[in-house]
mmCIF file of C-alpha atoms in Angstrom:
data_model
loop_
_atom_site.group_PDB
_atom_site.id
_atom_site.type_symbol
_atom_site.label_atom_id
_atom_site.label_comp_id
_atom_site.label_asym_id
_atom_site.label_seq_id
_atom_site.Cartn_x
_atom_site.Cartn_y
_atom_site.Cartn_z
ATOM 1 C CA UNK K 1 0.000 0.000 0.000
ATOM 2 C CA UNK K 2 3.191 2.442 0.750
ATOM 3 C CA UNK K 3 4.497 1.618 -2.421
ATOM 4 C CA UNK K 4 1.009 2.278 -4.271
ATOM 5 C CA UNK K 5 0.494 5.624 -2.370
ATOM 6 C CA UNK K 6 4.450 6.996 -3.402
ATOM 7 C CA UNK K 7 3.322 5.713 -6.941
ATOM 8 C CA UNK K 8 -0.003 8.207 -6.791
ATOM 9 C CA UNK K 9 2.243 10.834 -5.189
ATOM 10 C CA UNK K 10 4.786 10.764 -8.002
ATOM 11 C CA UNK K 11 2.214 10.815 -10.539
ATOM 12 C CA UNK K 12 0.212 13.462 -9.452
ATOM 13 C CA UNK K 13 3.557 15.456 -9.302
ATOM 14 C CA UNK K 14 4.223 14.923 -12.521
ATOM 15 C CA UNK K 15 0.601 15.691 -13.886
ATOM 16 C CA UNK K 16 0.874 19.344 -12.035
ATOM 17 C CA UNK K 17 4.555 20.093 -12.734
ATOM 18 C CA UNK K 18 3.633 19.660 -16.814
ATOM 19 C CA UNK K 19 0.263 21.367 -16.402
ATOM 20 C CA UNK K 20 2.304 24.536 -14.801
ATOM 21 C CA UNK K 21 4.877 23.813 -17.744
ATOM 22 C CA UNK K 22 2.287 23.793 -20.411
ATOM 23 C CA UNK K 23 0.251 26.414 -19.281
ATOM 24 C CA UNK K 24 3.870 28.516 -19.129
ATOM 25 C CA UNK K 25 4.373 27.727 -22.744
ATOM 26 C CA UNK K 26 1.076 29.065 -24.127
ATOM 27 C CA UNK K 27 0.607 32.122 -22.668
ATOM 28 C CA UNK K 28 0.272 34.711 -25.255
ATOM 29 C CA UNK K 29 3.236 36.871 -26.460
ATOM 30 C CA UNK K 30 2.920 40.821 -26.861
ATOM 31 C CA UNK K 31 4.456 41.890 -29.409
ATOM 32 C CA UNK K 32 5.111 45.802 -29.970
ATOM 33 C CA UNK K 33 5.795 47.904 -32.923
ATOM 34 C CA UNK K 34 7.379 51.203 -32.256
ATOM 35 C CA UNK K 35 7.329 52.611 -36.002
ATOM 36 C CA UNK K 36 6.795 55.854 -38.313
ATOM 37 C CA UNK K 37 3.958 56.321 -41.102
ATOM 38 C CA UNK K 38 5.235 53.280 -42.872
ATOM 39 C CA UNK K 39 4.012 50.758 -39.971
ATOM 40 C CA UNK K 40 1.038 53.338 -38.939
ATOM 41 C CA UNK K 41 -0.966 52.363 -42.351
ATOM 42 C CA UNK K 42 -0.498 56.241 -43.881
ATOM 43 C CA UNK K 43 -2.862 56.417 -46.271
ATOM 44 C CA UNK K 44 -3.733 52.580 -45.997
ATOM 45 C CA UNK K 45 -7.665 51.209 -45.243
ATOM 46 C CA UNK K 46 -7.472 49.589 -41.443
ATOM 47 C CA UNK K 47 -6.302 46.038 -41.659
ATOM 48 C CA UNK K 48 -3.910 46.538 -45.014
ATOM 49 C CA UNK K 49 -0.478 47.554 -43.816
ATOM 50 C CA UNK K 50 2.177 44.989 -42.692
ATOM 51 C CA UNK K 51 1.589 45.133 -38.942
ATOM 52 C CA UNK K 52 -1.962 44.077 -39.568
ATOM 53 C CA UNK K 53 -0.597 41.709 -41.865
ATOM 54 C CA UNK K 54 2.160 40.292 -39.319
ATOM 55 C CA UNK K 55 -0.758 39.617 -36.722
ATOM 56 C CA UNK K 56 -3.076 37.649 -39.502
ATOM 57 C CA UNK K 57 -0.069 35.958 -40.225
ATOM 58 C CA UNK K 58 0.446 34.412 -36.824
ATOM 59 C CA UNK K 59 -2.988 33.594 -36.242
ATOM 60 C CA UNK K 60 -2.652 31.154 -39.751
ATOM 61 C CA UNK K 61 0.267 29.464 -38.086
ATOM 62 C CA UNK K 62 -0.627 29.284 -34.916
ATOM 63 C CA UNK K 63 1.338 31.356 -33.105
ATOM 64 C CA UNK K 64 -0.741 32.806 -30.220
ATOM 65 C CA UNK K 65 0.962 36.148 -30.150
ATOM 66 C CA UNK K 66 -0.944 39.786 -30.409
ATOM 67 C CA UNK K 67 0.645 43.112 -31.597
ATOM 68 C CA UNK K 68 0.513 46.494 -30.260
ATOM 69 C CA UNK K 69 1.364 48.875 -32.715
ATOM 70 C CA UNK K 70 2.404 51.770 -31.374
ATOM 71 C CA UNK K 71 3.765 53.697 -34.593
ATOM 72 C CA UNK K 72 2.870 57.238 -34.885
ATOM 73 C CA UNK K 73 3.234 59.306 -38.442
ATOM 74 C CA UNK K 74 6.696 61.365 -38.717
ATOM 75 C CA UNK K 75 7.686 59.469 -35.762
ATOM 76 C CA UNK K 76 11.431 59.916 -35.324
ATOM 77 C CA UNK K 77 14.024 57.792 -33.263
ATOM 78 C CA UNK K 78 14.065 60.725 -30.974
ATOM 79 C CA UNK K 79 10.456 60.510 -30.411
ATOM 80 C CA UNK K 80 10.589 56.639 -30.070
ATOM 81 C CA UNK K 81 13.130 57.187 -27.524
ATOM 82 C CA UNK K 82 10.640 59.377 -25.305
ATOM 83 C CA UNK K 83 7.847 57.066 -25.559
ATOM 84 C CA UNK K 84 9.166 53.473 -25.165
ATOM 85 C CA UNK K 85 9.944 53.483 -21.349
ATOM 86 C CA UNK K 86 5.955 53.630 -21.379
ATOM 87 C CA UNK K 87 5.054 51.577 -23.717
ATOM 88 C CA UNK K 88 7.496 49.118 -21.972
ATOM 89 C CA UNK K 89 5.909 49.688 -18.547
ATOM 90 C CA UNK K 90 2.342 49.691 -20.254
ATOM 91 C CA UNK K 91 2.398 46.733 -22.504
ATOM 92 C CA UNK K 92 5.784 44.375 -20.898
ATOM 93 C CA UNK K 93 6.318 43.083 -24.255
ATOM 94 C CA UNK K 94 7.857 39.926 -25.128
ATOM 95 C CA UNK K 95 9.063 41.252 -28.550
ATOM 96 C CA UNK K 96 9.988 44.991 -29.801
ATOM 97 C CA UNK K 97 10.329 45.765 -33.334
ATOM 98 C CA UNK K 98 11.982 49.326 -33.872
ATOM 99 C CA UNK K 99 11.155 50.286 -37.161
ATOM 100 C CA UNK K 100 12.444 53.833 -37.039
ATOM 101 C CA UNK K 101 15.049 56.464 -39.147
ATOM 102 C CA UNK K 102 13.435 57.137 -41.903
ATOM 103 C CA UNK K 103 12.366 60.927 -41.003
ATOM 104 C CA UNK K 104 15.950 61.317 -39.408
ATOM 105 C CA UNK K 105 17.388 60.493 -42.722
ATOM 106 C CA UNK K 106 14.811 62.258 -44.592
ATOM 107 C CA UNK K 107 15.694 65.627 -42.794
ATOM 108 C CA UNK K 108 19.267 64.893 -42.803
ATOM 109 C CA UNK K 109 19.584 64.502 -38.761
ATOM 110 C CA UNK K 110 23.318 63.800 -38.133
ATOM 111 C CA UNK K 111 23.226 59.721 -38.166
ATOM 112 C CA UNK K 112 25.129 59.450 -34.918
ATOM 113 C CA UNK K 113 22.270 61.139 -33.065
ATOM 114 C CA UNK K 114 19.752 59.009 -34.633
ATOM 115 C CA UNK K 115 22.147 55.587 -34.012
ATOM 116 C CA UNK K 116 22.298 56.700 -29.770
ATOM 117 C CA UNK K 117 18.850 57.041 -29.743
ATOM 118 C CA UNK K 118 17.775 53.682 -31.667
ATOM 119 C CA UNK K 119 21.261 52.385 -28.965
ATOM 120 C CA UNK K 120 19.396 53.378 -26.105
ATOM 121 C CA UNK K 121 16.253 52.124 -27.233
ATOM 122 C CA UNK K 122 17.596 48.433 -27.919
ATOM 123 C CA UNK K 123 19.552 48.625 -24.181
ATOM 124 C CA UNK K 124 15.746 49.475 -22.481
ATOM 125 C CA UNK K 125 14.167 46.739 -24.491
ATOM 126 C CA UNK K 126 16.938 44.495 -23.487
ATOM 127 C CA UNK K 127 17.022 45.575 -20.297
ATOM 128 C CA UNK K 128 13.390 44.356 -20.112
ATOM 129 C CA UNK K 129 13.459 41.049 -21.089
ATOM 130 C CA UNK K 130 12.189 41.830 -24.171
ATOM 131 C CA UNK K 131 13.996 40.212 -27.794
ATOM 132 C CA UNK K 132 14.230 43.364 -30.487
ATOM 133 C CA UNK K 133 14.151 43.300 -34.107
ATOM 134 C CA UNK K 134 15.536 46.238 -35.700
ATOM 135 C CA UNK K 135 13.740 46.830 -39.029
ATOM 136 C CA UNK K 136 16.298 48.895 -40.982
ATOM 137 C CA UNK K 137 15.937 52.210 -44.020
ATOM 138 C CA UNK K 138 18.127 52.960 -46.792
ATOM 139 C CA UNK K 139 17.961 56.708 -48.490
ATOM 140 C CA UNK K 140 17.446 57.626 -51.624
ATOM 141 C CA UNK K 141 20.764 57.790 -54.127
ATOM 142 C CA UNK K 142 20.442 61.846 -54.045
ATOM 143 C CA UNK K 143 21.356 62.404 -50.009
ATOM 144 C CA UNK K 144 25.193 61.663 -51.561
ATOM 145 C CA UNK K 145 26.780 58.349 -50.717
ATOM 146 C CA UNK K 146 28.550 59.397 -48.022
ATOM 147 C CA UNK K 147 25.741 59.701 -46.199
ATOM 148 C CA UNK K 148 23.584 56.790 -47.110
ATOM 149 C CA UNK K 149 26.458 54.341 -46.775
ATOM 150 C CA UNK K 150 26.394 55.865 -42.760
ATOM 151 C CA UNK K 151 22.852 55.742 -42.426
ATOM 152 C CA UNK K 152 22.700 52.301 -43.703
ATOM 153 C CA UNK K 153 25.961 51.171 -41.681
ATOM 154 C CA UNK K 154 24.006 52.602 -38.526
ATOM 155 C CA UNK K 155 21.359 49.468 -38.363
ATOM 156 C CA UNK K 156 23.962 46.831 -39.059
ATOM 157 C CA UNK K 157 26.352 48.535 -36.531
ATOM 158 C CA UNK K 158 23.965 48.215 -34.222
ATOM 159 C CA UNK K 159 22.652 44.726 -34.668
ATOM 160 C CA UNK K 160 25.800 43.694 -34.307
ATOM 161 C CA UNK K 161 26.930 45.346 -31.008
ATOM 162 C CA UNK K 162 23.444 44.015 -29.412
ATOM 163 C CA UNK K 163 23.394 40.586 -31.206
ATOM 164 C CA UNK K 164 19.676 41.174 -32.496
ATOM 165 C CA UNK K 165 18.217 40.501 -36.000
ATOM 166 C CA UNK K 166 18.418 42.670 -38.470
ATOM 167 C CA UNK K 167 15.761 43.688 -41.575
ATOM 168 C CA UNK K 168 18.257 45.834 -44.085
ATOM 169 C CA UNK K 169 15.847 46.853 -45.615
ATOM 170 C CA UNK K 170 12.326 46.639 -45.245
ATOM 171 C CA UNK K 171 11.023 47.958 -48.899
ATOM 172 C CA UNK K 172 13.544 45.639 -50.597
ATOM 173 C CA UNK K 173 11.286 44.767 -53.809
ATOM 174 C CA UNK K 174 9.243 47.881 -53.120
ATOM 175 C CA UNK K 175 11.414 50.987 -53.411
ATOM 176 C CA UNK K 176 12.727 49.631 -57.070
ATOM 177 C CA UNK K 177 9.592 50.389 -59.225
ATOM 178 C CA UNK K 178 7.266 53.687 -58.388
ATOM 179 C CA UNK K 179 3.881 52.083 -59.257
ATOM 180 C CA UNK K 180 4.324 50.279 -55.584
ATOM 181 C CA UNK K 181 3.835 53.729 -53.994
ATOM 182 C CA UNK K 182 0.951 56.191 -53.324
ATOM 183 C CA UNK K 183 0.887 59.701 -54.640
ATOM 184 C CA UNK K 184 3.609 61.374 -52.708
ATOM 185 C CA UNK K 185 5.645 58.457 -53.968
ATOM 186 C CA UNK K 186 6.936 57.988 -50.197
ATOM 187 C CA UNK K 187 4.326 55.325 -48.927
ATOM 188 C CA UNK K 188 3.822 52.306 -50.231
ATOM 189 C CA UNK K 189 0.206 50.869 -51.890
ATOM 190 C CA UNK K 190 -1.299 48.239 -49.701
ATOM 191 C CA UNK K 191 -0.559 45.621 -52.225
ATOM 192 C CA UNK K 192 3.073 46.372 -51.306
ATOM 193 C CA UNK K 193 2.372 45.629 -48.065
ATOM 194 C CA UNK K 194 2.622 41.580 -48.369
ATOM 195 C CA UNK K 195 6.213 42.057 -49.731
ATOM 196 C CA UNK K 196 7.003 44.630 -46.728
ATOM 197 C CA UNK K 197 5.920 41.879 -44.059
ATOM 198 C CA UNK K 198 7.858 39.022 -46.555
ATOM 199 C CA UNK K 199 10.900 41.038 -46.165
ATOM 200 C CA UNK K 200 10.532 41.284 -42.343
ATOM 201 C CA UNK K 201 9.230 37.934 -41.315
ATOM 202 C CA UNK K 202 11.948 35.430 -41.600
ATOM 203 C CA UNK K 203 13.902 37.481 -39.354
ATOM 204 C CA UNK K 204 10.415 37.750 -36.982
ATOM 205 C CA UNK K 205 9.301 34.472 -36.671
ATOM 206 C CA UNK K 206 12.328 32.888 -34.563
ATOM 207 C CA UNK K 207 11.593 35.567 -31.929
ATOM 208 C CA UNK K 208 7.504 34.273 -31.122
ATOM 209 C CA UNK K 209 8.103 30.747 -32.225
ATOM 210 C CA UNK K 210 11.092 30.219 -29.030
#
């Protein structure tokens, strides 16, 4: 009977300890976009631009993850900066994709002041358990190549200081042929927006699926 009752015990221990371990493994994942107009759906129905996209996505493949997008129009990595120790507190996401530098670039901000403040932005993710995908810009040929070769070199400089995934570029097979954008020729068509989340999500996925 001692022998049956240890039996019971150890079972029972086992049942709770993978019920705990289980129920561990599917809670949800937050994931949260801190972007400009090109994650914010400028111009773009509800539901069409990548972000929306990213979260459809997931759902098909079973992924139980949910996205806050926090991207705001002309948002700049100086205004990202500002607002992600709240969204951090607010939201305690799992997963933070910085998709920001295009309106630094565009204005012709010095690139080192736009690198320290995507830096510090990566270190406060990090710093809250969160994994970061940086979702990287290139700028147009006329900026001179000085300074698109540094504003490029800024994302994969800083990828590889903080050991996080890189996008290059995120309208790789977008930027290349005009018809993909609207009429300011800046923001991409919804049906560009399938190749946008194409380019980002083989660099995504690893960080919901762990």
């Amino acid at each position: 009977m001692l022998a049956l009752l240890k039996n019971w015990t150890m079972v029972a221990v086992a049942a709770l300890a993978w019920a705990a371990s289980g129920s561990a493994y599917s809670a949800p994942k937050t994931v949260l976009v801190v972007g400009d107009s090109l994650s914010a759906e400028y111009g773009l129905a509800r539901g069409a631009g990548w972000v929306a996209l990213l979260e459809q996505r997931m759902k098909r493949e079973k992924i139980d993850a949910h996205v806050v997008n926090a991207s705001i129009s002309g948002e700049t990595t100086s205004g990202g900066r500002t607002r992600l120790p709240a969204l951090l507190q607010q939201h305690k996401p799992d997963v933070v994709v910085l998709e920001l530098g295009a309106n630094d670039g565009l204005r012709g901000l010095p690139v080192p002041a736009a690198e320290d403040n995507l830096r510090t932005m990566i270190q406060l993710a990090q710093q809250n358990k969160a994994k970061v995908l940086l979702v990287g810009m290139r700028m147009p040929p006329n900026y001179g190549r000085a300074y698109t070769e540094r504003f490029a070199g800024m994302y994969k400089n800083l990828a590889g200081t903080y050991k996080v995934p890189l996008v290059p570029f995120m309208l790789d097979g977008v930027a290349q042929d005009p018809a993909n954008f609207q009429a300011d020729r800046m923001h991409p068509l919804a049906t560009a927006h399938p190749t946008i989340l194409n380019n980002i999500w083989p660099q995504f996925a690893p960080l919901v699926k762990r």
